[in-house]
Short mmCIF file of C-alpha atoms in Angstrom, two decimals:
data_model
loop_
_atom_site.label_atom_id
_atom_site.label_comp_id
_atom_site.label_asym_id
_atom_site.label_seq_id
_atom_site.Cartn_x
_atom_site.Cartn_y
_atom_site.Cartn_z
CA UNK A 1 -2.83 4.40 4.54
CA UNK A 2 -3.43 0.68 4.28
CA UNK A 3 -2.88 -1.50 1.08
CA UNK A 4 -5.68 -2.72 -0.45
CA UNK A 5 -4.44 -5.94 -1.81
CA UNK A 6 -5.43 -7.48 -4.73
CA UNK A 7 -7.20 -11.20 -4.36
CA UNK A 8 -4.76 -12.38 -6.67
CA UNK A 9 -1.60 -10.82 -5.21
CA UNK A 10 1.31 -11.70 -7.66
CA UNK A 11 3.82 -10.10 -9.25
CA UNK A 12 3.77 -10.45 -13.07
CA UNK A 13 5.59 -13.06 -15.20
CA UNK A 14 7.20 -10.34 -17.17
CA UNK A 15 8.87 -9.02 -13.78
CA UNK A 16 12.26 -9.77 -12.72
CA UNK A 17 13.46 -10.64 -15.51
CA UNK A 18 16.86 -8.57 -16.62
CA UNK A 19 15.39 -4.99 -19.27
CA UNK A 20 18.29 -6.47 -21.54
CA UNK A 21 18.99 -9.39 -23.14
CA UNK A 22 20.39 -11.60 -20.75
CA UNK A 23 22.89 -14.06 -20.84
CA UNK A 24 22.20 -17.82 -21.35
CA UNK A 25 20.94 -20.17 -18.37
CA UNK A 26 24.34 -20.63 -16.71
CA UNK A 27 25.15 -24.40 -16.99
CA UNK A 28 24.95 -25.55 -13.91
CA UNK A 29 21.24 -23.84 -13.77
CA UNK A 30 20.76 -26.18 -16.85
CA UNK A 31 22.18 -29.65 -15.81
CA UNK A 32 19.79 -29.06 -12.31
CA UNK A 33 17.29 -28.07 -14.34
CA UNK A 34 16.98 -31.17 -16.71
CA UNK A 35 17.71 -34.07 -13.37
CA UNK A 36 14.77 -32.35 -11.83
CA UNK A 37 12.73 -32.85 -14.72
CA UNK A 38 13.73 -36.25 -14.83
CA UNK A 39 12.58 -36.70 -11.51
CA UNK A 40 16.24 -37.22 -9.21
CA UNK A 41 15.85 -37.02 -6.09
CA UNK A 42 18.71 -35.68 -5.46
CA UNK A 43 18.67 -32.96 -7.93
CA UNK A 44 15.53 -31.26 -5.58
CA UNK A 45 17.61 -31.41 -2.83
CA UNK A 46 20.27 -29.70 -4.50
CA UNK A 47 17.77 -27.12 -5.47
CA UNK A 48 17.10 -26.92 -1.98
CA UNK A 49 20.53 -26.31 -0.79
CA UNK A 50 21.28 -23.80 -4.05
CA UNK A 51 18.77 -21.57 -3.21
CA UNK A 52 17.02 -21.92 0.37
CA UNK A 53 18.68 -19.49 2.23
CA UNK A 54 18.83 -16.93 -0.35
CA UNK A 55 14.86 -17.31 -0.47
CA UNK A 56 14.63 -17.21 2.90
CA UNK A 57 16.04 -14.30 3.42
CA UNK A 58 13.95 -12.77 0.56
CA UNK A 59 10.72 -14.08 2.60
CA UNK A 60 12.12 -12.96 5.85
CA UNK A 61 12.46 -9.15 4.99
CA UNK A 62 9.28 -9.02 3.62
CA UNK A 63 6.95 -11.02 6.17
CA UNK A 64 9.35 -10.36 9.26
CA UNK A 65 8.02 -13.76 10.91
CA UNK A 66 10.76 -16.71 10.94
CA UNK A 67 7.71 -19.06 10.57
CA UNK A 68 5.80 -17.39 7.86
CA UNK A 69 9.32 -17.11 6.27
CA UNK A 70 9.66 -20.20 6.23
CA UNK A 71 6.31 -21.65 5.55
CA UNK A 72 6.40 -19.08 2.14
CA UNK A 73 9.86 -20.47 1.21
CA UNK A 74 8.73 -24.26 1.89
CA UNK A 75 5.45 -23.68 -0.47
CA UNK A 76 7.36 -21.66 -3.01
CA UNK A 77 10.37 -25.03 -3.44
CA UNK A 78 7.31 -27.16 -3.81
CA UNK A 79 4.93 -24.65 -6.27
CA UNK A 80 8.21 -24.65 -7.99
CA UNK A 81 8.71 -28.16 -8.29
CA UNK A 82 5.22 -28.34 -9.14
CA UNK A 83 5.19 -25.96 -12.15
CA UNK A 84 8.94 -26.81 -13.59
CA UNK A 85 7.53 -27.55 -16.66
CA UNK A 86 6.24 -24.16 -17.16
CA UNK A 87 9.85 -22.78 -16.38
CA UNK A 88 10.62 -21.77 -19.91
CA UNK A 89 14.39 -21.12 -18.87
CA UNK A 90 14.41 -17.17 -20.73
CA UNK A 91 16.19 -16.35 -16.58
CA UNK A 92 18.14 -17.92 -14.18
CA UNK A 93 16.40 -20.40 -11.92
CA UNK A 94 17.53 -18.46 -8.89
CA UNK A 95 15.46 -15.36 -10.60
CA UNK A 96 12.92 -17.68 -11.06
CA UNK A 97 12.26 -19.22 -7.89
CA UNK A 98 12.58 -15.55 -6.51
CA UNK A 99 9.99 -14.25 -8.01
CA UNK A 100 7.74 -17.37 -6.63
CA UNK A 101 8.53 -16.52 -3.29
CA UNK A 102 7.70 -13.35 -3.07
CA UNK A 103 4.37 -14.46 -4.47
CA UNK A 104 4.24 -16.36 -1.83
CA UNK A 105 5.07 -13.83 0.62
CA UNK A 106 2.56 -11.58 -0.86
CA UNK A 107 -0.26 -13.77 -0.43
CA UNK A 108 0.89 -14.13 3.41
CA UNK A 109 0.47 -10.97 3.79
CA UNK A 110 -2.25 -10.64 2.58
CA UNK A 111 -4.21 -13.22 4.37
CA UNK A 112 -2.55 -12.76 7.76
CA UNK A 113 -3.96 -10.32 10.35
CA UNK A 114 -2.03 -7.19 10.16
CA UNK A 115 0.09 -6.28 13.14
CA UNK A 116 0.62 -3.29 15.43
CA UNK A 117 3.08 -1.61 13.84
CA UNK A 118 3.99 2.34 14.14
CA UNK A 119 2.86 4.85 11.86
CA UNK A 120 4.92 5.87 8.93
CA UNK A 121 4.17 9.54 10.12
CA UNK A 122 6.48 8.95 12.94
CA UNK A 123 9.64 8.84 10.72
CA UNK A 124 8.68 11.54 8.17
CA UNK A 125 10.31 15.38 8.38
CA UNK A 126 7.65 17.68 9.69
CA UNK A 127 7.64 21.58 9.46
CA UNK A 128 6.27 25.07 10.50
CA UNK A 129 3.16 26.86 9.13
CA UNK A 130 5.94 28.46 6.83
CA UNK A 131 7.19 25.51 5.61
CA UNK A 132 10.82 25.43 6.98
CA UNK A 133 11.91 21.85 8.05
CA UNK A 134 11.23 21.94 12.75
CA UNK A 135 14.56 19.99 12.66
CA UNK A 136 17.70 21.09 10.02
CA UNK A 137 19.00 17.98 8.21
CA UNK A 138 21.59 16.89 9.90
CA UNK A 139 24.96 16.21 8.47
CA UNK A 140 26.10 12.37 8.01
CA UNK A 141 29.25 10.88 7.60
CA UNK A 142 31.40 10.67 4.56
CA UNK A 143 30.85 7.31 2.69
CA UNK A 144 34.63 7.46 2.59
CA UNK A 145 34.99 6.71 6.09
CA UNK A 146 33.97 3.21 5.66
CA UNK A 147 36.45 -0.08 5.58
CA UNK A 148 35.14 -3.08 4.65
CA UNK A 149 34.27 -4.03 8.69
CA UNK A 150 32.22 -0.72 8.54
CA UNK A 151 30.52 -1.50 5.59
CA UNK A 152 29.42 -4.34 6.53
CA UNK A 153 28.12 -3.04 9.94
CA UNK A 154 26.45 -0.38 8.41
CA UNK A 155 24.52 -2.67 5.56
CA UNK A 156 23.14 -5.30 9.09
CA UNK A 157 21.79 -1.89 10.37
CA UNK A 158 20.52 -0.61 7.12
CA UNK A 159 19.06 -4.16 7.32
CA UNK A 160 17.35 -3.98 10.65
CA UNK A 161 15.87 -0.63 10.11
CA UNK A 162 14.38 -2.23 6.69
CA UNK A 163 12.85 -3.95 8.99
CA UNK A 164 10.98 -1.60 11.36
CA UNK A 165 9.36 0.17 8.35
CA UNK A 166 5.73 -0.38 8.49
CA UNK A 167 4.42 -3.54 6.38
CA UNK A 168 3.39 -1.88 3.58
CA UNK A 169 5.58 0.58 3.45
CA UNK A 170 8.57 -2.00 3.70
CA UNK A 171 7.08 -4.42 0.93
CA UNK A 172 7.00 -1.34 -1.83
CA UNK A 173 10.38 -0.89 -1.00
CA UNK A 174 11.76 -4.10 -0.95
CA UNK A 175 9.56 -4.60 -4.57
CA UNK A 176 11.08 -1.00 -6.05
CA UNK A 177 14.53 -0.89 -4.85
CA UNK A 178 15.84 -3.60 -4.16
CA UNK A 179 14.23 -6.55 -6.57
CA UNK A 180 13.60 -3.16 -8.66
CA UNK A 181 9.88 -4.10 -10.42
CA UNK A 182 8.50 -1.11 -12.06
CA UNK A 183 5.73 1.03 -10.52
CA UNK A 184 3.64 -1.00 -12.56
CA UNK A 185 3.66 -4.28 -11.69
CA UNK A 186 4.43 -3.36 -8.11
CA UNK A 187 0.88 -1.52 -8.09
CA UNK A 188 -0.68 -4.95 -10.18
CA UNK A 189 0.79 -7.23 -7.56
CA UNK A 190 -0.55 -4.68 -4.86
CA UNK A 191 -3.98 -3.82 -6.37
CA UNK A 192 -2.69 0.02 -5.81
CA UNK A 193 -2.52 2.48 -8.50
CA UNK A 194 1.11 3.51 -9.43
CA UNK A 195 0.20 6.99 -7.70
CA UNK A 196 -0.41 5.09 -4.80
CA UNK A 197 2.84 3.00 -5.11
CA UNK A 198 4.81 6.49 -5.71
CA UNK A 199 4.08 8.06 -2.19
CA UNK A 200 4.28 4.67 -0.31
CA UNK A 201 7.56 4.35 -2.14
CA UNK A 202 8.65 7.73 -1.56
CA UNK A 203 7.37 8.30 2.24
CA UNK A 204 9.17 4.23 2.26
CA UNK A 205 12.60 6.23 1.47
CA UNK A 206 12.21 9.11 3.86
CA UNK A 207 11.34 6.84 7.47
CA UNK A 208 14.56 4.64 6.58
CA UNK A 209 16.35 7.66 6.20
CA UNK A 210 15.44 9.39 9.62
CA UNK A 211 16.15 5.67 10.88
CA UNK A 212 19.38 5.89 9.36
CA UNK A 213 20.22 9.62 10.79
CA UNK A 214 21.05 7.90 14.23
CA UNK A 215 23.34 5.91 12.61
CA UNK A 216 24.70 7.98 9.98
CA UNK A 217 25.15 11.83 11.83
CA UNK A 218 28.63 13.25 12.64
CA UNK A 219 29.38 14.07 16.11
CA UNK A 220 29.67 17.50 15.48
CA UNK A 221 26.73 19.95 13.67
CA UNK B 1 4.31 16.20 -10.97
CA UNK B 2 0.76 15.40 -10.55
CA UNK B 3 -2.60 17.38 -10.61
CA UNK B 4 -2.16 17.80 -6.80
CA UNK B 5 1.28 19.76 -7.48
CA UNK B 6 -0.29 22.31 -10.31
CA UNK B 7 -0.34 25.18 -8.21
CA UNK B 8 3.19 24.94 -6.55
CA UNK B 9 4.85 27.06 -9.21
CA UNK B 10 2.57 29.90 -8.15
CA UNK B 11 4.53 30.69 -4.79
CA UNK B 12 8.25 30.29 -3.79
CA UNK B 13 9.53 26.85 -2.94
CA UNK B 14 9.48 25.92 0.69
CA UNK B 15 11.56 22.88 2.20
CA UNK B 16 8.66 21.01 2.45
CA UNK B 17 7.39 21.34 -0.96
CA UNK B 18 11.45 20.24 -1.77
CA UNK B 19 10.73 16.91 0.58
CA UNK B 20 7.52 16.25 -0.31
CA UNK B 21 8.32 16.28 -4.64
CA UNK B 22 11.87 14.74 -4.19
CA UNK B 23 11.37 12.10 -5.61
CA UNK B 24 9.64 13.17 -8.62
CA UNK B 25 12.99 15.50 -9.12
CA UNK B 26 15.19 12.47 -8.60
CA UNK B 27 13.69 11.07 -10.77
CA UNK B 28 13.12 13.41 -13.81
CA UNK B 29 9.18 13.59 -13.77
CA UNK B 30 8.87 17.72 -13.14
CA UNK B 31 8.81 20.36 -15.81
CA UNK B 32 11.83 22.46 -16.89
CA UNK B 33 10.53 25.00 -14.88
CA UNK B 34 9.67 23.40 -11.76
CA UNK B 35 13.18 21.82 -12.28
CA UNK B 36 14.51 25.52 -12.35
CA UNK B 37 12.43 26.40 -9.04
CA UNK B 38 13.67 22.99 -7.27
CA UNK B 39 17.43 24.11 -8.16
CA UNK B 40 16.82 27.61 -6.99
CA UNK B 41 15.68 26.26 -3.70
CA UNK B 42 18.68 24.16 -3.70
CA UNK B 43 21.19 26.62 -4.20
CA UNK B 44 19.95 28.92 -1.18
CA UNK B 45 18.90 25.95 1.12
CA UNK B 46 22.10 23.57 2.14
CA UNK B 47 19.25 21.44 4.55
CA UNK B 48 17.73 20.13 1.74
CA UNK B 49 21.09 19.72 -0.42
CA UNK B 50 21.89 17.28 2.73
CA UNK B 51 18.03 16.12 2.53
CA UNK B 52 18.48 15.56 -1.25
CA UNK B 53 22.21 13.78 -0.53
CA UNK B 54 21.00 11.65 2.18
CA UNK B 55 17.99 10.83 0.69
CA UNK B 56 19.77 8.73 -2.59
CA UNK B 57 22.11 7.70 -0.10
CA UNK B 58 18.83 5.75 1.40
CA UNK B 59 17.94 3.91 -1.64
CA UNK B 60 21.30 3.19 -2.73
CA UNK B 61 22.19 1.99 1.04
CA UNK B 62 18.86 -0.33 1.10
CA UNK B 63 19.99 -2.34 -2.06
CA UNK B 64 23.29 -2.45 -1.44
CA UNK B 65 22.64 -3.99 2.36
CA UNK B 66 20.38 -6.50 0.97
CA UNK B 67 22.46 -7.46 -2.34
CA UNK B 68 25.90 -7.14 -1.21
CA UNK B 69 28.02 -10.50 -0.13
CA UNK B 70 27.87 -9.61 3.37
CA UNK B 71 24.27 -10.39 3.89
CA UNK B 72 24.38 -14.04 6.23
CA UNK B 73 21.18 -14.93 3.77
CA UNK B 74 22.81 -18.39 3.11
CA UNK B 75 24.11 -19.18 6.21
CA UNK B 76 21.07 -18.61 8.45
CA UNK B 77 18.83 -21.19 7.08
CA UNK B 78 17.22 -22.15 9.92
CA UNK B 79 17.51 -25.63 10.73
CA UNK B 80 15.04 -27.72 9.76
CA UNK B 81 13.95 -25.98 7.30
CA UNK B 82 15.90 -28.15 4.49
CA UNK B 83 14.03 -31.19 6.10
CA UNK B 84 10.83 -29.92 6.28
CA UNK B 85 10.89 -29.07 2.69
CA UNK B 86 12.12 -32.76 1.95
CA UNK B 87 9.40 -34.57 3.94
CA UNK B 88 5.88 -31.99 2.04
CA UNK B 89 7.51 -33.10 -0.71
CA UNK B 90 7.02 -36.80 -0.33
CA UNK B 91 3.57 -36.33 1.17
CA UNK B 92 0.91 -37.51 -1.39
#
């Protein structure tokens, strides 16, 4: 399946920001916000420092290039600095300049030549002419098992394996679960129909899962 | 479920029709009655009750690993990145 993305590949305004009303620009957000207006210098780079990394990392999952990372993230401080008088302050900044970057990202992909990459069919369950499973689920470990130290292992492999999903199967998740747009605007900023956005999304799901069942099984059956 | 699922009442439930409509049970788009024939299947099939476990495991697992404090998103910033953002900016 490949994405057909649209020529304007954004995610809405309307996304990312909280379903309820939210609380008030935190303070801080709103002292930044008014010395970059005023043009400080050093309120940008404080901007820069705030919320680089967190950006990056954003970028990073979804392009999976350091350099395109980082070329989105450097385009996104300076659209943002570009366009703060159209920030209307109704989220955080940090929600903001998140949703800028994965514009950014969005239109990287988009442009960029797409990559070998294996097929989703490779991590998806497959069955018999009678429709039993060719491989029973196997069982995983108890989420009880893990201390903090394990926890945190387990999230850098959930991580990694985020990572091997196939480009377009990675950015729908990364757009549904984890920033959490609706099917909707994930499909708008895609140029997919929702349909469309519902199997990526769901076939998404099922190769990090038989990534994770490595990982995740029990010694014993 | 979709137009493409209309006829999958008219048989018994198989494990793959439970993996391929999961997600539509998860998350509350299927009839009463093809919630009745998904449950059915679940209660005779403990493969996909582990299928079904594992699989909102997944999506909980993938947000969690991405929004919890032990992502190093802050502390990788590669280096020269900060700079490089400094100097476009005071290109005309």
């Amino acid at each position: 399946m490949k994405v057909q993305h649209a020529a304007s590949a954004t995610i809405p305004a309307r996304s990312l920001q909280p379903p309820t009303p939210h609380p008030p620009m935190p303070a801080d957000d709103a002292q930044l916000l008014a010395r970059l207006r005023a043009g400080e210098d050093r309120a940008f780079d404080e901007l820069t420092a705030l919320y680089a990394g967190r950006l990056y990392a954003t970028a990073r999952r979804m392009l999976a290039s350091d350099q395109d990372a980082q070329d989105a993230v450097q385009e996104a401080m300076l659209g943002a600095f570009q366009s703060l008088h159209t920030f209307q302050g109704g989220s955080r900044l940090s929600t903001w300049l998140t949703r800028i970057v994965i514009n950014k990202s969005l239109m990287k992909l988009r442009s960029r030549r797409r990559r070998p990459e294996r097929s989703i069919e490779d991590f998806l369950p497959t069955f018999k002419d009678d429709g039993h499973p060719t491989r029973w689920t196997p069982r995983w470990r108890s989420e009880d098992t893990e201390n903090t130290g394990g926890r945190a292992e387990l999230h850098r492999v959930v991580r990694e394996k985020i990572e091997e999903l196939p480009e377009n199967y990675r950015t729908v998740l990364l757009l549904r679960d984890v920033q959490q747009l609706s099917t909707e605007d994930v499909a708008e900023a895609l140029g997919d129909t929702p349909n469309a956005v519902k199997v990526r999304l769901h076939r998404a799901r099922q190769a990090l899962k038989t990534l994770l069942d490595p990982y995740m099984t029990t010694e014993a059956p | 479920m979709n137009d493409q699922h209309s006829n999958l009442l008219s048989r018994e439930l198989t494990c793959k029709d439970v993996h391929d409509f999961l997600m539509s049970y998860i998350e509350g788009e299927v009839t009463p009655t093809e919630r009745r024939a998904f449950d059915e299947h679940l209660s005779g099939c403990s493969s996909c009750v582990r299928y079904l476990d594992q699989y909102k495991r997944t999506v909980s697992l993938g947000r969690q690993a991405i929004c919890s404090s032990d992502e190093p998103a802050t502390t990788q910033v590669p280096t020269g990145l900060l700079d490089a953002i400094r100097a476009a900016r005071k290109r005309p």
